[in-house]
Coordinates of C-alpha atoms in Angstrom, one line a residue:
X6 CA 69.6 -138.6 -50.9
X7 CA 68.3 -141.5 -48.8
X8 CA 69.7 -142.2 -45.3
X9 CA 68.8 -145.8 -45.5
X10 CA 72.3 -147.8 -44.6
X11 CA 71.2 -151.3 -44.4
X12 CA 68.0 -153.2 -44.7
X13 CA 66.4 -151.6 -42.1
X14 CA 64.7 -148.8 -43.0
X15 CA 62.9 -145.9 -40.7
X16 CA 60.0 -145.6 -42.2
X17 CA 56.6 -142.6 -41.9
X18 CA 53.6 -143.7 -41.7
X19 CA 51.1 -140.4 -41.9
X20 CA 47.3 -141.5 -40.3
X21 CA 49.6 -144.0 -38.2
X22 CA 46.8 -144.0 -35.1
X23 CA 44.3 -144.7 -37.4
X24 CA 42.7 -148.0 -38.8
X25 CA 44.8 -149.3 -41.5
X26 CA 47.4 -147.1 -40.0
X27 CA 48.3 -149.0 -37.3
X28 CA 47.6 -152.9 -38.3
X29 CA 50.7 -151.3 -41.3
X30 CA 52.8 -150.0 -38.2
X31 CA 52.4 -153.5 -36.5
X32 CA 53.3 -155.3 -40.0
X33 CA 56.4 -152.9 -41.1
X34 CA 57.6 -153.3 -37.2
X35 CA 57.8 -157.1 -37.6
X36 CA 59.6 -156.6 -40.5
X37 CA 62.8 -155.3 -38.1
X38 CA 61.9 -151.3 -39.4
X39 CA 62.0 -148.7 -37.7
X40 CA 58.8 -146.8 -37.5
X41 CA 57.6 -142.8 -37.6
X42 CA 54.1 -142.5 -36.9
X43 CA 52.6 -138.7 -37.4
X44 CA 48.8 -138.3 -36.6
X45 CA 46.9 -135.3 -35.4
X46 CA 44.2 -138.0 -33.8
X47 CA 41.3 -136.8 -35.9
X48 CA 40.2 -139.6 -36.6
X49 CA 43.0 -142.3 -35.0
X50 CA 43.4 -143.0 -31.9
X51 CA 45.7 -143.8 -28.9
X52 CA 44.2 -146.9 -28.2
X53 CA 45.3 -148.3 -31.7
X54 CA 48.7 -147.8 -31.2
X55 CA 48.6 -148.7 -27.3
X56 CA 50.5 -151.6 -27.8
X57 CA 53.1 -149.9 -29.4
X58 CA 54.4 -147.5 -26.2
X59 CA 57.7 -148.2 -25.2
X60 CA 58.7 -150.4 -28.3
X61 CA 62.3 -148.9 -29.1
X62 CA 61.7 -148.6 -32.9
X63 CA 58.5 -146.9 -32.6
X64 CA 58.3 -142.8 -32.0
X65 CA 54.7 -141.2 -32.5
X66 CA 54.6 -137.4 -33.4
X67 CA 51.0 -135.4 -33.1
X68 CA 51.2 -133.7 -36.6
X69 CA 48.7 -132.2 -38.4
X70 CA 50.0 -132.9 -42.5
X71 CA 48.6 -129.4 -44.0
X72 CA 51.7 -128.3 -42.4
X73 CA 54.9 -129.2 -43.6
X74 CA 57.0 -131.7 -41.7
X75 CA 60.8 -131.7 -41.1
X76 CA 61.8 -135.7 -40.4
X77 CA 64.4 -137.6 -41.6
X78 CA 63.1 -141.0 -43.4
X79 CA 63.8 -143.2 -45.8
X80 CA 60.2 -143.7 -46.7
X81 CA 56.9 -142.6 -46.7
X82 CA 53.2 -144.1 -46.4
X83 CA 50.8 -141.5 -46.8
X84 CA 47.5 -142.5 -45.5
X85 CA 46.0 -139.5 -43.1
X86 CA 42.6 -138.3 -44.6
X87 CA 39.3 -139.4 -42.7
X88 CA 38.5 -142.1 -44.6
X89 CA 34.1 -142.1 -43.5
X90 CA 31.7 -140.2 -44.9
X91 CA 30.6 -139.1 -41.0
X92 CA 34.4 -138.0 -40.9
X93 CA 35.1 -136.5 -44.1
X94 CA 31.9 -134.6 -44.3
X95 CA 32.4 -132.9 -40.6
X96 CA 34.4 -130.3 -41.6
X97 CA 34.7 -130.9 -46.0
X98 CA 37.1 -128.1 -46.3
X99 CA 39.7 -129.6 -43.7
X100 CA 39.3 -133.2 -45.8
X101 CA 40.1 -131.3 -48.9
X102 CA 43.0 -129.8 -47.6
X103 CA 44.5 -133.2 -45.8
X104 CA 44.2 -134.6 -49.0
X105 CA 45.7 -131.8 -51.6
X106 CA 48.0 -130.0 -48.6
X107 CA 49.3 -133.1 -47.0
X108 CA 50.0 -134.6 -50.4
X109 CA 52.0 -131.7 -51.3
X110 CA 54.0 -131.6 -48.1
X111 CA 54.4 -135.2 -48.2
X112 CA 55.4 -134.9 -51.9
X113 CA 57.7 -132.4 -50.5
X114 CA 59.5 -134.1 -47.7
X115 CA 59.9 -137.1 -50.4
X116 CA 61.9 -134.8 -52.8
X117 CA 64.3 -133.4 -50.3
X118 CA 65.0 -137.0 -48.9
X119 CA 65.1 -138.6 -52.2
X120 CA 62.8 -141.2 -50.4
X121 CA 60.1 -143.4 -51.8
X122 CA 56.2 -142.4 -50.7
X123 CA 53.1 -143.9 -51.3
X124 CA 49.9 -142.8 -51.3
X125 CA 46.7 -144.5 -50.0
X126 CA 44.0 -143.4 -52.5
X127 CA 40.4 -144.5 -52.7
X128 CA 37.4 -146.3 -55.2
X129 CA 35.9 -143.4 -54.4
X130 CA 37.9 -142.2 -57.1
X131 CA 35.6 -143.9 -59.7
X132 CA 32.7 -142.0 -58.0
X133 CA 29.6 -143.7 -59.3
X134 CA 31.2 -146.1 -61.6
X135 CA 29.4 -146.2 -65.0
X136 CA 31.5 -150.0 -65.9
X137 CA 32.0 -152.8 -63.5
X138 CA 34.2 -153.9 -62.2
X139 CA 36.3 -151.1 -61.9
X140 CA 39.6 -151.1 -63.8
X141 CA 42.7 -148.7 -63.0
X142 CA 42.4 -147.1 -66.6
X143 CA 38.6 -146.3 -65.9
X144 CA 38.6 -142.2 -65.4
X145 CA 35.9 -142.6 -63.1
X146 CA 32.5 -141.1 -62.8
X147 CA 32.7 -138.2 -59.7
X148 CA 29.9 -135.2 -59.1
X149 CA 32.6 -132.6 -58.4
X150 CA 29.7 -130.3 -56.2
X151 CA 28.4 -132.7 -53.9
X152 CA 28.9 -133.9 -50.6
X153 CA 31.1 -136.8 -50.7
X154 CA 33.5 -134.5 -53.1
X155 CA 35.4 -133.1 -50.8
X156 CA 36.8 -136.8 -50.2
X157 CA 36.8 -137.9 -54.0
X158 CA 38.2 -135.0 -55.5
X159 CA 40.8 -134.5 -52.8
X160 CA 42.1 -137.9 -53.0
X161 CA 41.6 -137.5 -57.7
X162 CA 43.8 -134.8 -56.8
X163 CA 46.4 -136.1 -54.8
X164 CA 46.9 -138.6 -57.6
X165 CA 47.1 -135.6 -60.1
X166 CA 50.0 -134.0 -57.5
X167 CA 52.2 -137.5 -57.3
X168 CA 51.7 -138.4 -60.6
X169 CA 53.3 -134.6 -61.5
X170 CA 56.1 -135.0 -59.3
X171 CA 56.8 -138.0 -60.5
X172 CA 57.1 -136.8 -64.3
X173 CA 58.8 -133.1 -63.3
X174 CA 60.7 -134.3 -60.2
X175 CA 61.6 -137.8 -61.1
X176 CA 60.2 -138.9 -57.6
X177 CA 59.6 -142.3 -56.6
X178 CA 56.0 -142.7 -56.6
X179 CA 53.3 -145.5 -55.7
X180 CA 49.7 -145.2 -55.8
X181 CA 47.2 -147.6 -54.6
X182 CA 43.3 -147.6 -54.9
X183 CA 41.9 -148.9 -51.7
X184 CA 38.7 -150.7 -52.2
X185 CA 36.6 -150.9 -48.8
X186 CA 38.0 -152.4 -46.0
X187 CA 37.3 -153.8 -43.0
X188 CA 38.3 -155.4 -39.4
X189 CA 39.9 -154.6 -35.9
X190 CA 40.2 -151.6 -34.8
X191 CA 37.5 -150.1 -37.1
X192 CA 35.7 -146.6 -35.0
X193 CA 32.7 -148.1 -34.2
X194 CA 30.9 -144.7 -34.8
X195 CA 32.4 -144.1 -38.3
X196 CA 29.6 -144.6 -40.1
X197 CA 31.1 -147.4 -42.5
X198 CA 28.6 -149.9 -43.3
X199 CA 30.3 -153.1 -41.6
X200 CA 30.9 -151.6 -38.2
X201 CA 27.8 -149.9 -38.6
X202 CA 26.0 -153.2 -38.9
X203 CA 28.2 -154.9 -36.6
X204 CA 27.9 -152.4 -33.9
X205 CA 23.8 -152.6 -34.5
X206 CA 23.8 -155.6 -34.4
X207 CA 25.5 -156.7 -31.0
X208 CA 23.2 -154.1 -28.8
X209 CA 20.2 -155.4 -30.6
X210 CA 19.4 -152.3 -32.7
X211 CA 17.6 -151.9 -35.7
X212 CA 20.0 -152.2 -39.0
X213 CA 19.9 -149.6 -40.9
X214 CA 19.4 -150.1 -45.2
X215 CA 19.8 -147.1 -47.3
X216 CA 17.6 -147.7 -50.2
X217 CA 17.0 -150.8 -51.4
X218 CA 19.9 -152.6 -50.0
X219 CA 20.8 -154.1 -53.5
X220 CA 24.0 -152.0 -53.6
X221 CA 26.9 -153.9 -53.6
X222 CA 30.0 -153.3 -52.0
X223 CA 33.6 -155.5 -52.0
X224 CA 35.2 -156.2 -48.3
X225 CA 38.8 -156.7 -48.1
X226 CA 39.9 -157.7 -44.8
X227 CA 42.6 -155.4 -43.4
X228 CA 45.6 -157.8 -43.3
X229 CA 45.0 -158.9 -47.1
X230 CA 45.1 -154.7 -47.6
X231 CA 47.9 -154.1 -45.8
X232 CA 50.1 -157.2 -47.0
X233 CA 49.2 -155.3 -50.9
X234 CA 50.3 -152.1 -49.8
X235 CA 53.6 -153.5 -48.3
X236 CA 54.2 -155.3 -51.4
X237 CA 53.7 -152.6 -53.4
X238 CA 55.9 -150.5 -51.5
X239 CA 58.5 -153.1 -52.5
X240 CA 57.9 -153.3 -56.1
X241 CA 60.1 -152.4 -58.6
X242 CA 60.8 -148.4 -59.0
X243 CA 58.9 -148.8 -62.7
X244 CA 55.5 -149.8 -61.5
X245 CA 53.6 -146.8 -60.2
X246 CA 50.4 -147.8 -59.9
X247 CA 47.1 -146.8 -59.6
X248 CA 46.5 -150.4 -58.8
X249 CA 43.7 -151.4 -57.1
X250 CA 43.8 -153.6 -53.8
X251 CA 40.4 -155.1 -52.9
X252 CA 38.5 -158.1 -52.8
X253 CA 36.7 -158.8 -55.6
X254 CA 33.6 -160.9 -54.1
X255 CA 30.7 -158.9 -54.5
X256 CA 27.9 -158.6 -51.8
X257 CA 24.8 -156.3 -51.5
X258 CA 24.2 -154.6 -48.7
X259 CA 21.3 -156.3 -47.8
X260 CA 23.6 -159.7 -47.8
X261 CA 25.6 -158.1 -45.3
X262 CA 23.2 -157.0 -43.3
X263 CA 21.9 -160.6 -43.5
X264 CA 25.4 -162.1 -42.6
X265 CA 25.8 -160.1 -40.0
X266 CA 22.8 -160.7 -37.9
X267 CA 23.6 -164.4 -38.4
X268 CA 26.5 -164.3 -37.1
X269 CA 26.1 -162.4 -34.1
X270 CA 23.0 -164.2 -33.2
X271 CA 21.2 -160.8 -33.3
X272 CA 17.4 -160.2 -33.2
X273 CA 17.8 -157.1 -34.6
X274 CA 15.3 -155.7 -37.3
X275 CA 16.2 -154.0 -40.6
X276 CA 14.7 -150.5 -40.8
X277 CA 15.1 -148.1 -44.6
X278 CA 16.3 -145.0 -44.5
X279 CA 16.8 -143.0 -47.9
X280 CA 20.2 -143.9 -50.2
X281 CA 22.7 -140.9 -49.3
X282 CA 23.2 -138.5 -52.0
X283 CA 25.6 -139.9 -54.6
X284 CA 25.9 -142.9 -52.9
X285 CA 27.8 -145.4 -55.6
X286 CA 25.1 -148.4 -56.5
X287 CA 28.4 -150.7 -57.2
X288 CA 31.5 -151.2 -56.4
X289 CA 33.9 -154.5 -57.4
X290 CA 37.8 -153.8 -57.9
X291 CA 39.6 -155.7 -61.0
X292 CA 42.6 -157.1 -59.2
X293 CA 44.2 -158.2 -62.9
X294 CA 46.6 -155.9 -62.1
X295 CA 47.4 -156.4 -58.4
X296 CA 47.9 -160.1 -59.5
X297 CA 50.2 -159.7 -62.3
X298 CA 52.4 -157.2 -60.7
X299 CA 52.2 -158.0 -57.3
X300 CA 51.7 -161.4 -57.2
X301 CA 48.6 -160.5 -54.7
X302 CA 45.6 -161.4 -54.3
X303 CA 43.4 -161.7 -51.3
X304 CA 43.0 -164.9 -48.9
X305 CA 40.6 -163.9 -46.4
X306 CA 37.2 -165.0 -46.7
X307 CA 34.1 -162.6 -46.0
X308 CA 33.0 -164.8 -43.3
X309 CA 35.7 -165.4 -41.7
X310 CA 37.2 -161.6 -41.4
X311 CA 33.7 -161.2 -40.0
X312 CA 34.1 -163.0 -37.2
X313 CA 37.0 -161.4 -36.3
X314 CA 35.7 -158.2 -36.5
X315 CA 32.7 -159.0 -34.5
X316 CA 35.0 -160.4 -31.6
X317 CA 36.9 -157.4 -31.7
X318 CA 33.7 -155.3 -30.9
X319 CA 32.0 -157.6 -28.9
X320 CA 35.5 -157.1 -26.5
X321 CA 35.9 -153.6 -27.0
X322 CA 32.0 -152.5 -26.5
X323 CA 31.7 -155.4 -23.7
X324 CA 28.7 -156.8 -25.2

């Protein structure tokens, strides 16, 4: 059974040094919780959770979540997996395994505990998405032998895992599609195409296009993403999910790359480089859902989570 006594919870985040990780710790924190946070710093870093050291409801534990864990919590955010194609595809058969053996011992850890978990899942799970926008019924459209698969099919299969335990173990389960995000603390080396340009652009670089730059992509700034995944958390034992969280303004990457320079007052230069192997050529979340049962959509405009970003870099790269 759960150990939660009173409103305040103690609460795991998994990934908790990481990006979204850490702006959730922050979030959940101010909320009076009190907060686990396991990462094996793959990916995350100390720097994200700095802030944190010495606050008397935060503990940090370097845990690597293809091994099973032994905690006491009341519940769980799964969210470690690299989350970059430059990440995921450094070593595919570790990503595969975060995502199918972390699920699983996270799964696990839920079931003895009786506790609620959630699990941060991906677009990616709609692969190259033959209908747009993208709807939570849509199966999805996912080479299973490439290179990106090792990402998509791990995180297709941790859905398959909660949505089992869920029907065999009666488990509390909630499952959110994360459409691409974006803002502080982004690794400026992880290859995601807003730091990417950002980071370019501020030491004067040349931008890099894949392809035609007609793509388009949807950017959710990270405090709309992790004000969804809270309120799913928080919704009603009944509504599972998949629901997508994203923003559904559409840009192509050539728009960005545009914006971008703009904004930073850049002189940088736009350079092609081939489109990466099963690259999707669009990608636009429905939010029907997200509104209807969440009540949630998202408030932050493009331009303006921009220009936070860009400070954030400009202060951490000193440029």
């Amino acid at each position: 059974m759960s150990r939660n006594y009173s409103s305040r919870k103690r609460i795991l985040v998994t990934g908790g040094a990481g990006f979204l990780g850490s702006h959730l710790i922050d979030v959940l924190l101010g909320q009076g919780h009190e907060l686990l946070c396991v990462d094996n710093y793959f990916t995350g870093t100390r720097d994200n959770i700095a802030h944190l050291r010495g606050h008397e409801r935060f503990e940090f534990i370097r845990h690597d979540v293809t091994f099973p864990l032994y905690v006491e919590v009341d519940e769980i955010y799964n969210l470690a997996c690299p989350a970059s194609p430059v990440h995921y595809q450094h070593d595919p058969v570790q990503t595969t395994k975060t995502s199918v053996h972390g699920a699983i011992n996270m799964l696990g850890l839920a079931k003895r505990l009786g506790a609620r978990i959630l699990q941060a899942s991906t677009s990616e799970v709609y692969g190259d998405p033959a209908i747009h926008p993208q709807t939570e019924d849509y199966w999805g459209n996912v080479n299973p032998i490439g290179p990106r698969s090792c990402y998509d099919e791990g995180k297709r299969c941790a859905e398959t895992l909660f949505f089992d335990y869920h029907r065999q173990h009666a488990l509390e389960i909630k499952v959110m599609r994360i459409f691409n995000t974006y803002g502080p603390r982004m690794h400026p080396s992880d290859g995601r195409v807003v730091s990417n340009f950002i980071v370019q652009a501020l030491k004067g670089e040349p931008i890099t296009i894949y392809g035609d730059g007609q793509q388009t992509r949807s950017f959710c700034y990270v405090d709309d993403l992790v004000r969804g995944m809270v309120l799913l958390m928080e919704s009603p034992a009944d509504f599972t999910g998949p629901v997508n969280i994203g923003n559904p303004g559409e840009f192509t990457i050539l728009e960005l790359a545009e914006k971008v320079i703009a904004m930073t007052g850049s002189r940088s230069e736009l350079i092609r480089e081939p489109l990466p192997a099963d690259d999707p050529k669009q990608r636009q979340p429905d939010i029907t859902l997200a509104r209807s049962r969440l009540g949630w959509e998202p408030s932050v405009a493009l331009d303006q989570g921009l220009e936070r970003t860009i400070a954030y870099f400009r202060a951490t790269l000193d440029l």
